[in-house]
PDB file of N, CA and C in Angstrom:
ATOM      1  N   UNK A 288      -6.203   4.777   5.536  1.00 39.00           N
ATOM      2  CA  UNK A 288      -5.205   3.971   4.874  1.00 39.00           C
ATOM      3  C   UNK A 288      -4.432   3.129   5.877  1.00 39.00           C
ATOM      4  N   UNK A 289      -4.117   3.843   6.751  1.00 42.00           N
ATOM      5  CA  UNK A 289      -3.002   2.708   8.202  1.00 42.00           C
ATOM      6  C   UNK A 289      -3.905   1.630   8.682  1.00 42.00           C
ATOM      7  N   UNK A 290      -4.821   2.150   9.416  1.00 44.00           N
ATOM      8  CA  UNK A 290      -5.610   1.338   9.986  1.00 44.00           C
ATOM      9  C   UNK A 290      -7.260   0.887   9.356  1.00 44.00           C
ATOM     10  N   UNK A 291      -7.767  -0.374   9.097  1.00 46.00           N
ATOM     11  CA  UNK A 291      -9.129  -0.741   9.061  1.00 46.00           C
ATOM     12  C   UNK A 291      -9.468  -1.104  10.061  1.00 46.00           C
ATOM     13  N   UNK A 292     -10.538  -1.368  10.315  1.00 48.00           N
ATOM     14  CA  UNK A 292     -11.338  -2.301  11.202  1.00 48.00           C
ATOM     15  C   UNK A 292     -12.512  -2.833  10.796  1.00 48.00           C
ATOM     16  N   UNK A 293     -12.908  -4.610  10.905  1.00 52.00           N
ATOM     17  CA  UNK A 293     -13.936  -4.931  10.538  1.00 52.00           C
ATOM     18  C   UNK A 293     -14.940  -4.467  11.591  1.00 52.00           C
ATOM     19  N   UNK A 294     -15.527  -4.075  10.714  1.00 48.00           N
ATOM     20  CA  UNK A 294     -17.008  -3.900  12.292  1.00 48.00           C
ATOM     21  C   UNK A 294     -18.266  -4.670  12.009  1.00 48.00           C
ATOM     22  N   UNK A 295     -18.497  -5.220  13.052  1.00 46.00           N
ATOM     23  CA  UNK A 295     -20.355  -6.159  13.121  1.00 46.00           C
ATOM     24  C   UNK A 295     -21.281  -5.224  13.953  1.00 46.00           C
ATOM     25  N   UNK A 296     -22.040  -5.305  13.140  1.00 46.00           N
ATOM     26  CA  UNK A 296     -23.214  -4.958  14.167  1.00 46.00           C
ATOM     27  C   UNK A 296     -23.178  -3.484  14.319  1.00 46.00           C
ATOM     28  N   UNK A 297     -22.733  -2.404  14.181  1.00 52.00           N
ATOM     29  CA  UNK A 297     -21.922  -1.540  14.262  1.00 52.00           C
ATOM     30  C   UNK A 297     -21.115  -1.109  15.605  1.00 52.00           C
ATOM     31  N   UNK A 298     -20.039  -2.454  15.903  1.00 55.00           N
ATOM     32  CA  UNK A 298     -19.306  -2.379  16.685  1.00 55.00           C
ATOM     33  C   UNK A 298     -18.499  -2.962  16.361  1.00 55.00           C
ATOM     34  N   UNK A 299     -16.932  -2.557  16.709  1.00 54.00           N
ATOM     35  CA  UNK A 299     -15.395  -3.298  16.214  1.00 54.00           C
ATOM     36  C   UNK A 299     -15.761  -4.615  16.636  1.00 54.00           C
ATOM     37  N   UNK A 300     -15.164  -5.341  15.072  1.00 56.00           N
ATOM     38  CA  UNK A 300     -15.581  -6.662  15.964  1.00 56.00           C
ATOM     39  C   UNK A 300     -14.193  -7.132  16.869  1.00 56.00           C
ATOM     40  N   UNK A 301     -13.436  -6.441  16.569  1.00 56.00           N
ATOM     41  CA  UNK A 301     -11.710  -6.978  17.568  1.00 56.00           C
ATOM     42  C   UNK A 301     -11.269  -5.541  17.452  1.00 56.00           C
ATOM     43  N   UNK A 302     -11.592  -5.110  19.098  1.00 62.00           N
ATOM     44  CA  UNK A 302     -10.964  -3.945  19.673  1.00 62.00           C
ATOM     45  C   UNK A 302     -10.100  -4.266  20.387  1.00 62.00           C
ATOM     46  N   UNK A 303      -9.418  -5.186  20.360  1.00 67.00           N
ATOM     47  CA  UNK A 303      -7.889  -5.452  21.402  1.00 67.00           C
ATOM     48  C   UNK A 303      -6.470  -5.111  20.831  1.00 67.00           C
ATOM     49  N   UNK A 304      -6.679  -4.924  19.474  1.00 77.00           N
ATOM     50  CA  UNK A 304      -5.585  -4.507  18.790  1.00 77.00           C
ATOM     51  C   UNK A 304      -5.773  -3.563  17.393  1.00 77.00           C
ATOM     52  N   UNK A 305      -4.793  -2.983  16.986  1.00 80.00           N
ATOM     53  CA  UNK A 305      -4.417  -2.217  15.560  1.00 80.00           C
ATOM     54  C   UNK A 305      -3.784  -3.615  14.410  1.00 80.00           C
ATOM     55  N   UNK A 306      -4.830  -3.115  13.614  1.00 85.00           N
ATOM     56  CA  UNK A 306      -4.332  -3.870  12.411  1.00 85.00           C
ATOM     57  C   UNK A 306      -4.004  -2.947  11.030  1.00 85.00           C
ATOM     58  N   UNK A 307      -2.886  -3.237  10.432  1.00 89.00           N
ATOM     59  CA  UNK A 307      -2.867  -1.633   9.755  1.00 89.00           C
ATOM     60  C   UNK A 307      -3.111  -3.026   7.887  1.00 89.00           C
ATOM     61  N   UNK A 308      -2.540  -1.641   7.324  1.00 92.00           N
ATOM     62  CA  UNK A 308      -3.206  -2.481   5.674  1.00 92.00           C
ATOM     63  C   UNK A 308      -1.276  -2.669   5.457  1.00 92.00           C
ATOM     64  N   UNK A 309      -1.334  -2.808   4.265  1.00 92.00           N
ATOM     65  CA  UNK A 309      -0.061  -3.404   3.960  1.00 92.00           C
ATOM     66  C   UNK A 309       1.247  -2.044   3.648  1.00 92.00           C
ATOM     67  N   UNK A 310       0.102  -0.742   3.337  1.00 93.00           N
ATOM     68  CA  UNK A 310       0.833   0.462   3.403  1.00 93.00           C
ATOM     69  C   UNK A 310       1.404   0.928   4.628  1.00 93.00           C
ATOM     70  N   UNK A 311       0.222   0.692   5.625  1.00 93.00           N
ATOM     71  CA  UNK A 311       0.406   1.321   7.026  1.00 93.00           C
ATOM     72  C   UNK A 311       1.558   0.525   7.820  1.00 93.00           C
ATOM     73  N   UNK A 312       1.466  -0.770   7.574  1.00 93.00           N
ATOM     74  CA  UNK A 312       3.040  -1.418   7.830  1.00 93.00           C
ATOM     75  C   UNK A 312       4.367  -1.130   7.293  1.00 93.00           C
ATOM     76  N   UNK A 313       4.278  -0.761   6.038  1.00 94.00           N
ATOM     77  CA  UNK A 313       5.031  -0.121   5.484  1.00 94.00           C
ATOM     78  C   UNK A 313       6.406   1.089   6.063  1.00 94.00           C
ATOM     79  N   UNK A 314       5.363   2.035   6.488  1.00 95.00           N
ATOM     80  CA  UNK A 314       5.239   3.233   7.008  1.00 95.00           C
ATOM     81  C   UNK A 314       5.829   2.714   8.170  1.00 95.00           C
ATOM     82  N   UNK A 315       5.213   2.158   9.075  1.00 94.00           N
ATOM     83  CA  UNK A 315       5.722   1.806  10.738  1.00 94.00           C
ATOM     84  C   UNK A 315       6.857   1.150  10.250  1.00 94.00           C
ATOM     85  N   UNK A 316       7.493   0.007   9.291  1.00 93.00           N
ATOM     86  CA  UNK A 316       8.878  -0.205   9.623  1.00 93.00           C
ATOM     87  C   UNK A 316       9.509   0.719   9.284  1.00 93.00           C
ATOM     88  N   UNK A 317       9.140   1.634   8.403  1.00 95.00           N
ATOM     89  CA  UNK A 317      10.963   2.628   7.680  1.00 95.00           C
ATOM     90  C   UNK A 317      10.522   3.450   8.965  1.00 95.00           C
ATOM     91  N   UNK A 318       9.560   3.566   9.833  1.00 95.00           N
ATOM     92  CA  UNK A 318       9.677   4.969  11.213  1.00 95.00           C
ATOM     93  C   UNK A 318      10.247   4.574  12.064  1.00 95.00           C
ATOM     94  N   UNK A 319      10.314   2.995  12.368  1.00 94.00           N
ATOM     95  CA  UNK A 319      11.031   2.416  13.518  1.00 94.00           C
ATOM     96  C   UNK A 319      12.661   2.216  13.561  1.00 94.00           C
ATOM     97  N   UNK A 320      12.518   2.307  12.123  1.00 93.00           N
ATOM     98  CA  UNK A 320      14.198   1.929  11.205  1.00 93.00           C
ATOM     99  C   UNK A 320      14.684   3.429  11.768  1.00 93.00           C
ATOM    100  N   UNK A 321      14.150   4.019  11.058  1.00 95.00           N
ATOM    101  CA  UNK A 321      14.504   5.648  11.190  1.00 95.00           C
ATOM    102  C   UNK A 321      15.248   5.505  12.780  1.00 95.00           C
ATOM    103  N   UNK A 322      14.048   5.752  13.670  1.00 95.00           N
ATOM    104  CA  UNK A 322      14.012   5.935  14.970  1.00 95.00           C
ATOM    105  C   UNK A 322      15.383   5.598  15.541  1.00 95.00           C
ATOM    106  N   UNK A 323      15.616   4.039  14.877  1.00 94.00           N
ATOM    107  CA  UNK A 323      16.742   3.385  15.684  1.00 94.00           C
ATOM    108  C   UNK A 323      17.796   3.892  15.063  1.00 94.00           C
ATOM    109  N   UNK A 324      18.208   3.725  13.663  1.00 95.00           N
ATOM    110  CA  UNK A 324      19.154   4.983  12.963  1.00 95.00           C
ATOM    111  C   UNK A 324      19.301   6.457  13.265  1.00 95.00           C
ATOM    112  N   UNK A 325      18.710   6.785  13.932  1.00 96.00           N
ATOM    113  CA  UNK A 325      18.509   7.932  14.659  1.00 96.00           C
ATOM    114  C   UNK A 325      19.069   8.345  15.913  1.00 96.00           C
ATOM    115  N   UNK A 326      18.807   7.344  16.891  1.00 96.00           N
ATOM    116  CA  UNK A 326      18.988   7.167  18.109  1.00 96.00           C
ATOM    117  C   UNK A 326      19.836   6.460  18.549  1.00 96.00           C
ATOM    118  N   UNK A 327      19.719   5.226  17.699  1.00 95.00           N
ATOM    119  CA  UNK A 327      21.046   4.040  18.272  1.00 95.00           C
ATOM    120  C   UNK A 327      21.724   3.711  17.139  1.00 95.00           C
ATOM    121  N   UNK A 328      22.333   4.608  16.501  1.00 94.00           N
ATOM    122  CA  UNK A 328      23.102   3.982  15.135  1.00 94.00           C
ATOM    123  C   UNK A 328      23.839   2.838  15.256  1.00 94.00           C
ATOM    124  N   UNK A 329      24.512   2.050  16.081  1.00 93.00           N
ATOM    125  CA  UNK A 329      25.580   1.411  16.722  1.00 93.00           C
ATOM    126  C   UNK A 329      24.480   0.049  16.684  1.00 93.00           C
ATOM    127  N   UNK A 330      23.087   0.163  16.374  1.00 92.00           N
ATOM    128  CA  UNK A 330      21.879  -1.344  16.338  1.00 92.00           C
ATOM    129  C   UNK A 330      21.264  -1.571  15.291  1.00 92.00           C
ATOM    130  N   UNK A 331      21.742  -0.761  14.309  1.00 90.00           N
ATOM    131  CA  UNK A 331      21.133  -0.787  13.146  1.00 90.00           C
ATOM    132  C   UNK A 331      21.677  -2.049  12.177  1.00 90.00           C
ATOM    133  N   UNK A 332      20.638  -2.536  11.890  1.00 82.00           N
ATOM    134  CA  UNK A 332      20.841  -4.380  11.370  1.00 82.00           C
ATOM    135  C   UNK A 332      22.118  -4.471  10.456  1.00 82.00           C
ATOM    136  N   UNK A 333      22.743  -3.542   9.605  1.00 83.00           N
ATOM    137  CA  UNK A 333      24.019  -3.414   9.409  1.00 83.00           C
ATOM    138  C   UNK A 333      24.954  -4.015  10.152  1.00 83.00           C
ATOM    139  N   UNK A 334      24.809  -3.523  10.886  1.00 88.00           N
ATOM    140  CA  UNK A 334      26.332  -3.163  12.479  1.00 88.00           C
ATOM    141  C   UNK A 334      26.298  -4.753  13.329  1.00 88.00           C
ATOM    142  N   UNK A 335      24.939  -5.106  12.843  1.00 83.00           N
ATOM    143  CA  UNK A 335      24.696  -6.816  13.931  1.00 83.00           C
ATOM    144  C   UNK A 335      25.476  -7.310  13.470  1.00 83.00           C
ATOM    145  N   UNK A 336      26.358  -8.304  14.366  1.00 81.00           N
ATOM    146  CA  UNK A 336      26.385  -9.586  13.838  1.00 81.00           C
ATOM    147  C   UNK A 336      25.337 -10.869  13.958  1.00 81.00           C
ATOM    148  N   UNK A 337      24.501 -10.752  12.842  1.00 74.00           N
ATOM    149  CA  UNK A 337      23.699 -12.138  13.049  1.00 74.00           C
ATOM    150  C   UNK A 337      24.167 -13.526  12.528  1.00 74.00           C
ATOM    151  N   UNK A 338      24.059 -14.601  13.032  1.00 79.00           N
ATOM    152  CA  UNK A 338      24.092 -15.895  12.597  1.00 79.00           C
ATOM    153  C   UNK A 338      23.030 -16.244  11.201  1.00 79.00           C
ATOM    154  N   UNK A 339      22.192 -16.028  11.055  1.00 84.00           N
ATOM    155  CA  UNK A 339      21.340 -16.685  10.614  1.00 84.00           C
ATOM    156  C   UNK A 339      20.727 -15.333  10.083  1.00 84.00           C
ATOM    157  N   UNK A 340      20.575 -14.854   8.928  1.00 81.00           N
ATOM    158  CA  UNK A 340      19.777 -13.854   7.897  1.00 81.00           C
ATOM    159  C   UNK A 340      18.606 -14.256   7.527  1.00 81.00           C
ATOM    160  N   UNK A 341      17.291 -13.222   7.660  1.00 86.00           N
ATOM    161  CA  UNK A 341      16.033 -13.798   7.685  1.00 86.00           C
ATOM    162  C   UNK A 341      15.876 -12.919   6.052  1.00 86.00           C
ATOM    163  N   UNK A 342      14.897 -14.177   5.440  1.00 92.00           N
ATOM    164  CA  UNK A 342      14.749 -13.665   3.767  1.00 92.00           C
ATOM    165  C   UNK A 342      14.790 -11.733   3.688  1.00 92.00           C
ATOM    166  N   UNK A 343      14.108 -11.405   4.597  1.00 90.00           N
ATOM    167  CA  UNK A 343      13.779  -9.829   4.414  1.00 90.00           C
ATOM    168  C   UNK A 343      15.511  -8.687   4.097  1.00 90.00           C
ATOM    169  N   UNK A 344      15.870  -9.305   4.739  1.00 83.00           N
ATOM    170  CA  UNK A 344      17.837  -9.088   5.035  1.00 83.00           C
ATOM    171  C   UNK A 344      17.943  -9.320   3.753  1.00 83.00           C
ATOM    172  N   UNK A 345      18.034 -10.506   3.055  1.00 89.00           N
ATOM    173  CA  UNK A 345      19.030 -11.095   2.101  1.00 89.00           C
ATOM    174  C   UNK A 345      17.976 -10.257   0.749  1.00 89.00           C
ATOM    175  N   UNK A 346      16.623  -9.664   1.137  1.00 93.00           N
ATOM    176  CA  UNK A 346      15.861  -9.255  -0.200  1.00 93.00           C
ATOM    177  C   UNK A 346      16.476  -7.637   0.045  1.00 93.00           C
ATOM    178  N   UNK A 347      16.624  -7.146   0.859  1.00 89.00           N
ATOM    179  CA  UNK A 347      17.446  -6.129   1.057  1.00 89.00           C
ATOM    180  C   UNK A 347      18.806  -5.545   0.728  1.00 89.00           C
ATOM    181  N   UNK A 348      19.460  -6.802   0.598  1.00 87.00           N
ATOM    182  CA  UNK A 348      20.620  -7.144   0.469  1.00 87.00           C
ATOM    183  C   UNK A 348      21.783  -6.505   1.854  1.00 87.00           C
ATOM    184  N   UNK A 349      21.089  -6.740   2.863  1.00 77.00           N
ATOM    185  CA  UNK A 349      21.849  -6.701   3.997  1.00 77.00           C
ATOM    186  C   UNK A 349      22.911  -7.768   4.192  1.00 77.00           C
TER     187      UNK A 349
END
């Protein structure tokens, strides 16, 4: 489910990176969110002051 890979030939055809599906991204932002809520409460996109709110913020309602 996190990760696919197309493969040719039966070899990755792009082994230079992780590409996850739309779940597996999912998953990695609320772990990274976590992480930093966790660790650095005081950076958590709340607490910023940003200039400029990117759509994801304002669909959030940050």
């Amino acid at each position: 489910m996190i990760c696919q890979a197309k493969k040719h030939a039966g070899r990755m055809k792009d082994s230079s990176s992780l590409h996850f599906t739309g779940d597996g991204y999912k998953i990695l932002f609320e772990e990274v969110t976590k992480c930093i809520k966790d660790n650095y409460p005081e950076q958590v996109p709340e607490k910023l002051d940003a200039k400029v709110k990117m759509q994801w913020e304002k669909d959030l309602g940050w």
